[in-house]
């Protein structure tokens, strides 16, 4: 059920490379450019090999500065990233090196474009509903000899529907849909073809289908103003010895930015008039419905609370009318990029207790209404509430999390293999950057030592195998690095970023900083710094994307 997103190796982050925040001012950008130019400008180095290393890094500094100092380019970069600055179609040439990599990237992009094109053309949608009767579980089940027998659980009905769309012209779209229904051994079905044309301020549609007799229909929608719109339709169902007409119309008014009111009239075998007020914003969604009709009249209310960070929604609903009353509560949880699971408990008269399990997979929906009891039984309510929660956590622990971890590891391995050459270049570039920092490092270290300022004793970046490695005081640095290939020494780069006894790192991945590189793509990384300030020693450990500001007085290790 997992749809783990493919990991990408982010080749360049201009803000992080210059150690700037996303809202850095023009003055801060200019200052960063001047500081890094003093280190990497080729004219600052006389040795031929050093000059070549400096040219590569200075070009990166210059490119980052050119983009961030230009308001237009910076706006594009902030919204679309580096790819937004490149010419579409040639971006794969800039990002790859060998012919094999170019061909592989081209084939991947072509396949993705074809899949998106097919999805956009057909827009397939489907629904499958399986009705399950499990009322024997909570009712008395004794045979004629007063001996208890195992409760019977049966599938009482099933329905399926599917539709596909095909754009015929820029303004015309054809839709083919069909459905099958089976209940208590009796089946039925039908299909419908619809042709829709976009017109000024609206659309109109012609439908033709067959099922329980031929069906013809016309629908249309139109915007009457910026805040008012309407739609309606007429259908004619030709059955044996009779013709059944139908009419439906809706008038909608935008009450405010997040609220819409609807007035709907439906004339036919079951006529009704309903009023709905619906509100939808980032945190909540609710609607109130009042319906007068034949054979039933009712009022209903639905409230949905959205928890965006947890990717979860809580739902409460009540409905009461001439048919009886019903209350519902449930939760929807997103389990992957394209999949969600919904569990709802319905309690009412005369329906009893029903547990509804829904699985949403992209544009496909699978619904399983499980009828637990025909009356309101506390045991049925309890188990219908607790069982889905226990099942979810068990399935998540046993199936979903291992699948996600396995998929993530496959993606990591795939990215590592695809970017092996690039990662080797980044490592070489980081080593070159440290080599070019040697003079600056000695100067800054000397200045900080004279005033008992901020002195970086040790600094390591990468994936620590356990908490002991991260928190331990490391004396044998060379031995530690040899035993931990996913960790690099970043003491010199951090000391060179120190200014006036202060070190500031922005809240972004540190591997884009000069002298850093990503030792383990896609995996969790930390930055460990042991430093001395005013003759006291300190140690900190931060997550990769956390901001850093040293000194932090109060965590002395001496």
Coordinates of C-alpha atoms in Angstrom, one line a residue:
X1 CA 0.0 0.0 0.0
X2 CA 3.0 2.2 0.0
X3 CA 3.7 4.9 -2.4
X4 CA 7.0 6.2 -1.1
X5 CA 8.2 9.1 -3.1
X6 CA 11.3 8.5 -5.2
X7 CA 14.2 10.2 -3.5
X8 CA 16.1 12.8 -5.5
X9 CA 19.7 13.9 -5.1
X10 CA 19.5 17.6 -4.8
X11 CA 22.5 18.7 -6.7
X12 CA 22.7 22.4 -5.7
X13 CA 21.1 24.5 -3.1
X14 CA 22.3 28.1 -3.6
X15 CA 21.1 29.4 -0.2
X16 CA 22.8 26.6 1.8
X17 CA 26.0 26.8 -0.3
X18 CA 26.3 30.5 0.7
X19 CA 25.0 29.8 4.2
X20 CA 22.1 32.1 3.8
X21 CA 18.5 32.0 4.9
X22 CA 15.7 31.9 2.3
X23 CA 14.7 35.5 3.2
X24 CA 18.3 36.8 3.0
X25 CA 18.6 40.5 2.1
X26 CA 20.6 41.8 -0.9
X27 CA 23.3 43.1 1.5
X28 CA 23.6 39.6 3.1
X29 CA 23.9 38.0 -0.3
X30 CA 26.6 40.5 -1.3
X31 CA 28.5 39.9 1.9
X32 CA 28.4 36.1 1.5
X33 CA 29.7 36.4 -2.1
X34 CA 32.6 38.6 -1.0
X35 CA 33.5 36.3 1.8
X36 CA 33.5 33.2 -0.3
X37 CA 35.3 35.0 -3.2
X38 CA 38.2 35.7 -0.9
X39 CA 38.6 31.9 -0.4
X40 CA 37.9 30.5 -3.8
X41 CA 38.8 33.2 -6.3
X42 CA 41.5 31.7 -8.6
X43 CA 43.7 34.8 -8.4
X44 CA 44.1 34.1 -4.6
X45 CA 46.0 30.9 -5.4
X46 CA 49.4 30.5 -7.2
X47 CA 49.7 26.7 -7.2
X48 CA 48.3 25.3 -10.5
X49 CA 46.4 22.4 -8.8
X50 CA 45.0 24.7 -6.2
X51 CA 44.0 27.2 -8.9
X52 CA 42.0 24.5 -10.8
X53 CA 40.2 23.5 -7.6
X54 CA 39.4 27.2 -6.9
X55 CA 38.0 27.7 -10.4
X56 CA 35.4 25.0 -9.9
X57 CA 34.3 26.3 -6.5
X58 CA 34.4 29.9 -7.5
X59 CA 32.1 29.1 -10.5
X60 CA 29.6 27.7 -8.0
X61 CA 29.8 30.7 -5.8
X62 CA 29.4 33.0 -8.8
X63 CA 26.4 31.1 -10.2
X64 CA 24.7 31.1 -6.8
X65 CA 25.3 34.8 -6.5
X66 CA 24.1 35.6 -10.0
X67 CA 20.8 33.8 -9.3
X68 CA 20.1 35.1 -5.8
X69 CA 21.1 38.7 -6.6
X70 CA 18.8 38.9 -9.6
X71 CA 15.2 39.4 -8.3
X72 CA 13.6 37.7 -11.3
X73 CA 15.9 34.7 -11.3
X74 CA 15.6 34.4 -7.6
X75 CA 11.8 34.3 -7.8
X76 CA 11.9 31.6 -10.4
X77 CA 14.4 29.6 -8.3
X78 CA 12.4 30.0 -5.1
X79 CA 9.3 28.6 -6.8
X80 CA 10.6 26.0 -9.3
X81 CA 14.2 25.3 -8.2
X82 CA 17.1 25.1 -10.5
X83 CA 15.1 23.3 -13.2
X84 CA 13.0 26.4 -13.6
X85 CA 16.1 28.3 -14.7
X86 CA 17.0 25.8 -17.3
X87 CA 15.6 25.3 -20.8
X88 CA 13.0 22.6 -20.8
X89 CA 14.1 19.5 -22.7
X90 CA 17.8 20.2 -22.1
X91 CA 17.8 19.9 -18.4
X92 CA 18.8 16.2 -18.5
X93 CA 22.0 17.1 -20.4
X94 CA 23.0 19.6 -17.6
X95 CA 22.3 17.1 -14.9
X96 CA 24.0 14.0 -16.4
X97 CA 27.5 13.2 -17.6
X98 CA 27.7 10.0 -19.6
X99 CA 25.7 8.9 -22.6
X100 CA 24.3 6.0 -20.6
X101 CA 23.0 8.4 -17.9
X102 CA 21.5 10.7 -20.5
X103 CA 19.7 7.8 -22.2
X104 CA 18.5 6.4 -18.9
X105 CA 17.2 9.8 -17.7
X106 CA 15.5 10.5 -21.1
X107 CA 13.8 7.1 -21.0
X108 CA 12.6 7.7 -17.4
X109 CA 11.2 11.2 -18.2
X110 CA 9.6 9.9 -21.4
X111 CA 7.9 7.1 -19.5
X112 CA 6.6 9.5 -16.8
X113 CA 5.3 11.9 -19.5
X114 CA 3.5 9.1 -21.2
X115 CA 1.9 7.9 -18.0
X116 CA 0.8 11.4 -17.1
X117 CA -0.6 11.9 -20.6
X118 CA -2.5 8.7 -20.5
X119 CA -3.8 9.5 -17.0
X120 CA -4.9 13.0 -18.2
X121 CA -6.6 11.6 -21.3
X122 CA -8.6 8.8 -19.7
X123 CA -8.9 10.1 -16.1
X124 CA -10.1 6.6 -15.0
X125 CA -12.4 6.5 -11.9
X126 CA -13.8 3.5 -10.2
X127 CA -15.8 2.4 -7.2
X128 CA -16.3 -1.0 -5.7
X129 CA -18.7 -1.6 -2.8
X130 CA -19.0 -5.0 -1.0
X131 CA -21.9 -5.2 1.5
X132 CA -21.3 -7.6 4.3
X133 CA -24.0 -9.0 6.6
X134 CA -22.4 -9.9 10.0
X135 CA -25.5 -9.4 12.2
X136 CA -25.2 -13.1 13.5
X137 CA -22.1 -12.1 15.5
X138 CA -24.1 -10.0 18.0
X139 CA -27.4 -11.9 17.9
X140 CA -28.5 -15.2 19.4
X141 CA -27.7 -18.1 17.1
X142 CA -29.0 -21.4 18.4
X143 CA -30.3 -24.2 16.2
X144 CA -33.5 -26.2 16.8
X145 CA -31.7 -28.4 19.4
X146 CA -30.7 -25.3 21.4
X147 CA -27.0 -25.8 20.5
X148 CA -25.0 -22.8 19.6
X149 CA -23.6 -22.7 16.1
X150 CA -20.9 -20.6 14.5
X151 CA -22.3 -17.2 13.3
X152 CA -22.8 -16.7 9.6
X153 CA -21.1 -13.9 7.8
X154 CA -22.2 -13.4 4.2
X155 CA -21.8 -11.0 1.3
X156 CA -25.3 -9.6 0.8
X157 CA -24.6 -7.3 -2.1
X158 CA -21.9 -5.9 -4.4
X159 CA -21.7 -3.0 -6.8
X160 CA -19.1 -1.8 -9.2
X161 CA -18.8 1.4 -11.3
X162 CA -16.1 2.6 -13.6
X163 CA -15.7 5.6 -15.9
X164 CA -13.1 6.9 -18.4
X165 CA -12.8 10.3 -20.1
X166 CA -11.4 11.0 -23.6
X167 CA -10.8 14.6 -24.7
X168 CA -12.2 14.9 -28.3
X169 CA -11.2 18.5 -29.0
X170 CA -10.1 21.4 -26.9
X171 CA -13.7 22.0 -25.8
X172 CA -15.3 18.6 -26.1
X173 CA -14.9 15.6 -23.8
X174 CA -16.5 12.2 -24.0
X175 CA -17.1 10.0 -21.0
X176 CA -18.0 6.3 -20.9
X177 CA -19.3 4.9 -17.6
X178 CA -20.8 1.7 -16.5
X179 CA -22.1 0.0 -13.3
X180 CA -23.0 -3.5 -12.1
X181 CA -25.1 -4.3 -9.0
X182 CA -25.8 -7.6 -7.3
X183 CA -28.1 -7.9 -4.3
X184 CA -29.6 -11.1 -2.9
X185 CA -28.9 -13.0 -6.1
X186 CA -30.5 -10.4 -8.3
X187 CA -28.3 -8.4 -10.7
X188 CA -28.6 -5.3 -12.7
X189 CA -26.4 -2.9 -14.6
X190 CA -26.1 -0.2 -17.1
X191 CA -23.8 2.0 -19.1
X192 CA -23.9 5.7 -20.1
X193 CA -22.0 7.7 -22.8
X194 CA -21.8 11.5 -22.2
X195 CA -20.5 14.2 -24.5
X196 CA -19.7 17.5 -22.8
X197 CA -18.8 20.8 -24.5
X198 CA -17.4 23.9 -22.8
X199 CA -19.2 27.1 -23.8
X200 CA -18.9 30.7 -22.6
X201 CA -19.3 30.8 -18.8
X202 CA -20.4 27.1 -18.6
X203 CA -20.9 23.8 -20.3
X204 CA -23.7 21.6 -21.6
X205 CA -23.8 17.7 -21.8
X206 CA -25.8 15.1 -23.7
X207 CA -26.2 11.7 -22.1
X208 CA -27.3 8.4 -23.7
X209 CA -27.4 5.1 -21.9
X210 CA -29.1 1.8 -21.2
X211 CA -29.9 -0.3 -18.2
X212 CA -33.4 -0.6 -17.0
X213 CA -34.5 0.7 -20.3
X214 CA -32.9 3.3 -22.6
X215 CA -32.1 6.7 -21.0
X216 CA -31.6 10.1 -22.7
X217 CA -30.6 13.2 -20.9
X218 CA -29.4 16.8 -21.2
X219 CA -27.4 18.7 -18.6
X220 CA -26.0 22.2 -18.5
X221 CA -24.2 24.6 -16.1
X222 CA -23.6 28.3 -16.2
X223 CA -22.0 31.1 -14.2
X224 CA -24.6 33.8 -13.7
X225 CA -22.2 36.2 -12.0
X226 CA -18.9 36.0 -10.0
X227 CA -20.8 34.6 -7.0
X228 CA -23.9 32.9 -8.5
X229 CA -23.9 29.8 -10.7
X230 CA -26.5 27.2 -11.6
X231 CA -26.9 23.8 -13.2
X232 CA -29.7 21.5 -14.2
X233 CA -30.8 18.6 -16.4
X234 CA -33.7 16.7 -17.9
X235 CA -33.7 12.9 -18.3
X236 CA -36.2 10.5 -19.9
X237 CA -36.2 6.8 -19.0
X238 CA -38.0 4.6 -21.5
X239 CA -39.4 1.5 -19.7
X240 CA -41.8 -1.1 -20.8
X241 CA -45.3 0.4 -21.2
X242 CA -44.2 3.7 -19.6
X243 CA -41.9 6.7 -19.8
X244 CA -40.4 8.2 -16.6
X245 CA -39.3 11.8 -16.9
X246 CA -36.9 13.5 -14.5
X247 CA -35.9 17.1 -13.8
X248 CA -33.2 18.5 -11.5
X249 CA -31.9 22.0 -11.0
X250 CA -29.5 23.7 -8.5
X251 CA -28.8 27.3 -7.8
X252 CA -25.6 28.0 -5.9
X253 CA -24.4 31.3 -4.2
X254 CA -20.9 32.0 -2.9
X255 CA -21.7 33.4 0.6
X256 CA -18.1 34.1 1.4
X257 CA -14.6 32.9 0.5
X258 CA -15.1 29.5 2.1
X259 CA -18.9 29.1 2.2
X260 CA -21.4 28.2 -0.5
X261 CA -25.2 27.9 -0.3
X262 CA -27.2 25.5 -2.6
X263 CA -30.9 25.3 -3.4
X264 CA -31.8 22.1 -5.3
X265 CA -35.1 20.9 -6.8
X266 CA -35.6 17.4 -8.0
X267 CA -38.8 16.2 -9.8
X268 CA -39.4 12.6 -10.7
X269 CA -40.4 9.4 -9.0
X270 CA -39.0 10.7 -5.8
X271 CA -39.4 14.5 -5.8
X272 CA -37.6 16.7 -3.3
X273 CA -36.4 20.2 -2.5
X274 CA -33.2 20.7 -0.4
X275 CA -31.2 23.6 1.0
X276 CA -27.5 23.1 1.8
X277 CA -24.9 25.4 3.3
X278 CA -21.3 24.1 3.0
X279 CA -18.1 25.6 4.5
X280 CA -14.6 24.4 3.6
X281 CA -11.3 25.8 4.7
X282 CA -7.8 24.6 5.7
X283 CA -8.8 23.3 9.1
X284 CA -12.4 22.2 8.8
X285 CA -15.3 21.3 6.6
X286 CA -19.0 21.2 7.5
X287 CA -22.4 21.3 5.8
X288 CA -26.0 21.5 6.9
X289 CA -28.8 20.0 4.8
X290 CA -32.6 20.4 5.0
X291 CA -34.7 18.3 2.6
X292 CA -38.4 18.2 2.0
X293 CA -39.4 15.3 -0.3
X294 CA -41.4 12.2 -1.1
X295 CA -41.2 9.7 0.5
X296 CA -38.9 11.2 3.2
X297 CA -38.1 14.6 4.8
X298 CA -34.9 15.0 6.9
X299 CA -32.2 17.3 8.2
X300 CA -28.5 16.4 8.4
X301 CA -25.2 17.9 9.5
X302 CA -21.6 16.8 8.8
X303 CA -18.5 18.2 10.5
X304 CA -15.0 17.2 9.4
X305 CA -11.9 18.4 11.3
X306 CA -8.6 18.4 9.3
X307 CA -5.3 17.7 10.9
X308 CA -2.9 18.6 8.1
X309 CA 0.4 17.8 9.8
X310 CA -0.9 14.3 10.9
X311 CA -2.5 13.8 7.5
X312 CA -5.7 12.8 9.2
X313 CA -9.4 13.9 9.3
X314 CA -12.1 13.3 12.0
X315 CA -15.7 13.1 10.9
X316 CA -19.0 13.5 12.8
X317 CA -22.4 13.4 11.2
X318 CA -26.1 13.2 12.3
X319 CA -29.2 12.7 10.2
X320 CA -32.9 12.6 11.4
X321 CA -36.1 12.5 9.5
X322 CA -39.3 10.6 8.8
X323 CA -37.2 7.4 8.2
X324 CA -35.6 7.5 11.6
X325 CA -32.3 8.8 12.7
X326 CA -28.6 8.1 12.2
X327 CA -25.3 9.2 13.9
X328 CA -21.8 8.6 12.5
X329 CA -18.3 9.1 13.6
X330 CA -15.1 8.1 11.9
X331 CA -11.5 8.9 10.9
X332 CA -9.6 9.2 7.6
X333 CA -5.9 8.6 7.6
X334 CA -3.5 9.0 4.8
X335 CA -1.1 6.0 4.7
X336 CA 0.9 6.9 1.6
X337 CA 1.2 9.5 -1.1
X338 CA -1.8 8.2 -3.0
X339 CA -3.7 6.0 -0.5
X340 CA -6.0 6.7 2.4
X341 CA -8.0 4.5 4.8
X342 CA -11.4 5.6 6.2
X343 CA -13.2 3.9 9.1
X344 CA -16.8 5.1 10.0
X345 CA -19.3 3.7 12.6
X346 CA -22.9 4.4 11.8
X347 CA -25.5 4.0 14.6
X348 CA -29.2 4.5 13.9
X349 CA -32.8 3.4 13.8
X350 CA -33.9 1.3 12.0
X351 CA -30.4 0.5 10.4
X352 CA -28.7 -0.6 13.7
X353 CA -24.9 -0.6 13.8
X354 CA -22.8 -0.5 10.6
X355 CA -19.0 -0.4 10.3
X356 CA -17.9 1.1 7.0
X357 CA -14.3 0.6 5.8
X358 CA -13.2 2.6 2.8
X359 CA -9.9 2.3 1.0
X360 CA -9.0 5.2 -1.4
X361 CA -6.3 4.4 -3.8
X362 CA -5.6 7.3 -6.2
X363 CA -8.9 7.6 -8.2
X364 CA -10.2 4.1 -7.2
X365 CA -12.4 3.7 -4.1
X366 CA -13.2 0.4 -2.3
X367 CA -16.0 0.5 0.2
X368 CA -17.0 -2.3 2.7
X369 CA -20.1 -1.6 4.7
X370 CA -20.3 -4.3 7.5
X371 CA -23.8 -4.6 9.0
X372 CA -23.0 -5.7 12.6
X373 CA -26.5 -5.5 14.2
X374 CA -30.0 -4.6 13.3
X375 CA -30.5 -3.0 16.7
X376 CA -28.3 -0.6 18.8
X377 CA -26.2 -3.0 20.8
X378 CA -23.4 -1.6 23.0
X379 CA -21.1 -4.6 22.2
X380 CA -21.5 -3.9 18.5
X381 CA -20.7 -0.2 19.0
X382 CA -17.7 -1.0 21.1
X383 CA -16.1 -3.6 18.8
X384 CA -16.9 -1.6 15.7
X385 CA -14.9 1.3 17.3
X386 CA -12.0 -0.6 18.8
X387 CA -11.4 -3.3 16.1
X388 CA -10.5 -0.9 13.2
X389 CA -8.0 1.0 15.5
X390 CA -6.3 -2.2 16.7
X391 CA -6.3 -3.6 13.1
X392 CA -4.8 -0.4 11.7
X393 CA -1.9 -0.3 14.3
X394 CA -1.2 -4.0 13.8
X395 CA -1.2 -3.7 10.0
X396 CA 0.8 -0.6 10.2
X397 CA 3.4 -2.2 12.4
X398 CA 3.6 -5.6 10.6
X399 CA 2.9 -4.6 7.0
X400 CA 2.9 -0.8 6.2
X401 CA 6.1 0.3 8.1
X402 CA 8.2 -2.7 6.9
X403 CA 7.0 -2.0 3.3
X404 CA 7.8 1.7 3.6
X405 CA 11.2 1.0 5.1
X406 CA 12.0 -1.6 2.4
X407 CA 10.7 0.8 -0.4
X408 CA 12.7 3.7 1.1
X409 CA 15.9 1.5 1.2
X410 CA 15.3 0.5 -2.4
X411 CA 15.0 4.1 -3.4
X412 CA 18.1 5.0 -1.5
X413 CA 20.1 2.3 -3.1
X414 CA 18.7 3.3 -6.5
X415 CA 19.7 6.9 -6.0
X416 CA 23.1 6.0 -4.8
X417 CA 23.7 3.9 -7.9
X418 CA 22.4 6.5 -10.2
X419 CA 24.4 9.2 -8.6
X420 CA 27.6 7.3 -7.9
X421 CA 29.7 9.5 -10.2
X422 CA 28.1 12.7 -9.0
X423 CA 28.6 11.8 -5.3
X424 CA 32.2 11.0 -6.0
X425 CA 32.6 14.5 -7.6
X426 CA 30.9 16.1 -4.6
X427 CA 33.3 14.3 -2.3
X428 CA 36.2 15.5 -4.4
X429 CA 34.8 19.0 -4.4
X430 CA 34.4 19.0 -0.6
X431 CA 38.0 17.9 -0.2
X432 CA 39.1 20.6 -2.6
X433 CA 37.2 23.2 -0.6
X434 CA 38.8 22.1 2.7
X435 CA 42.2 22.3 1.0
X436 CA 41.6 25.8 -0.2
X437 CA 40.4 26.9 3.3
X438 CA 43.7 26.0 5.0
X439 CA 45.1 29.6 5.1
X440 CA 41.8 31.1 6.2
X441 CA 41.4 28.3 8.8
X442 CA 44.8 29.1 10.4
X443 CA 44.1 32.9 10.4
X444 CA 40.6 32.6 12.0
X445 CA 41.8 29.9 14.5
X446 CA 44.7 32.2 15.6
X447 CA 42.3 35.2 16.0
X448 CA 39.9 33.1 18.1
X449 CA 42.6 31.7 20.3
X450 CA 44.0 35.1 21.1
X451 CA 40.7 36.3 22.5
X452 CA 39.5 33.0 24.0
X453 CA 36.7 33.0 21.4
X454 CA 34.9 30.2 19.6
X455 CA 37.3 27.3 18.8
X456 CA 36.0 24.2 17.0
X457 CA 37.8 21.2 18.6
X458 CA 36.0 18.5 16.7
X459 CA 33.1 18.4 14.3
X460 CA 31.6 15.4 12.5
X461 CA 28.7 15.2 10.0
X462 CA 26.8 12.1 8.7
X463 CA 25.0 9.1 9.9
X464 CA 25.8 8.0 13.5
X465 CA 25.1 4.3 14.0
X466 CA 23.8 4.8 17.5
X467 CA 23.4 7.4 20.3
X468 CA 26.6 6.3 22.0
X469 CA 28.6 7.2 18.9
X470 CA 26.9 10.6 18.7
X471 CA 27.2 11.5 22.4
X472 CA 30.6 10.0 23.2
X473 CA 33.7 12.2 23.6
X474 CA 35.8 11.2 20.6
X475 CA 39.6 11.2 21.2
X476 CA 40.8 9.0 18.4
X477 CA 39.4 11.0 15.5
X478 CA 41.2 9.0 12.7
X479 CA 40.1 5.7 14.2
X480 CA 36.5 6.9 14.6
X481 CA 36.3 8.0 10.9
X482 CA 37.8 4.8 9.7
X483 CA 35.2 2.8 11.6
X484 CA 32.4 5.1 10.4
X485 CA 32.6 5.6 6.6
X486 CA 29.3 7.5 6.6
X487 CA 30.8 10.3 8.8
X488 CA 33.1 13.1 7.7
X489 CA 35.3 15.6 9.5
X490 CA 34.0 19.1 9.1
X491 CA 36.0 21.0 11.7
X492 CA 37.9 23.2 9.2
X493 CA 34.7 24.3 7.2
X494 CA 32.9 25.2 10.4
X495 CA 35.8 27.1 11.9
X496 CA 36.0 29.1 8.6
X497 CA 32.4 30.0 8.9
X498 CA 33.0 31.5 12.3
X499 CA 32.9 35.3 12.5
X500 CA 33.5 37.4 15.6
X501 CA 33.3 34.3 17.8
X502 CA 29.9 33.3 16.4
X503 CA 28.9 30.4 14.2
X504 CA 25.5 30.6 12.5
X505 CA 24.1 27.8 10.3
X506 CA 20.7 28.0 8.6
X507 CA 17.9 25.5 9.0
X508 CA 18.6 23.4 5.8
X509 CA 20.5 20.3 4.9
X510 CA 24.2 20.9 5.8
X511 CA 25.7 18.7 3.0
X512 CA 25.4 21.7 0.6
X513 CA 27.8 23.8 2.7
X514 CA 31.4 24.1 1.3
X515 CA 33.5 21.3 2.7
X516 CA 30.5 19.1 3.3
X517 CA 28.9 16.3 1.1
X518 CA 26.1 13.8 1.5
X519 CA 27.6 10.6 2.9
X520 CA 24.3 8.7 3.0
X521 CA 21.7 9.9 0.6
X522 CA 18.1 9.7 1.9
X523 CA 19.1 8.6 5.4
X524 CA 19.0 10.6 8.7
X525 CA 22.1 12.6 9.4
X526 CA 23.4 14.6 12.4
X527 CA 26.0 17.3 13.1
X528 CA 28.1 16.9 16.2
X529 CA 30.3 19.8 17.3
X530 CA 32.7 19.9 20.3
X531 CA 34.0 23.4 20.8
X532 CA 35.7 25.7 23.4
X533 CA 34.6 29.2 24.3
X534 CA 36.0 31.4 27.1
X535 CA 38.1 28.5 28.4
X536 CA 35.1 26.2 28.8
X537 CA 34.3 23.1 26.6
X538 CA 30.9 22.4 25.1
X539 CA 29.3 19.8 22.9
X540 CA 26.1 19.8 20.8
X541 CA 24.4 17.3 18.5
X542 CA 21.8 18.6 16.0
X543 CA 19.6 17.1 13.3
X544 CA 20.7 17.8 9.7
X545 CA 18.1 20.5 9.0
X546 CA 18.2 22.2 12.4
X547 CA 19.6 25.7 12.6
X548 CA 22.8 26.2 14.7
X549 CA 24.0 29.2 16.6
X550 CA 27.2 29.0 18.7
X551 CA 28.2 29.5 21.4
X552 CA 25.4 28.0 23.4
X553 CA 26.3 28.7 27.0
X554 CA 24.9 26.3 29.6
X555 CA 26.0 22.9 28.1
X556 CA 29.6 22.9 29.3
X557 CA 31.3 19.5 29.4
X558 CA 34.0 20.6 31.8

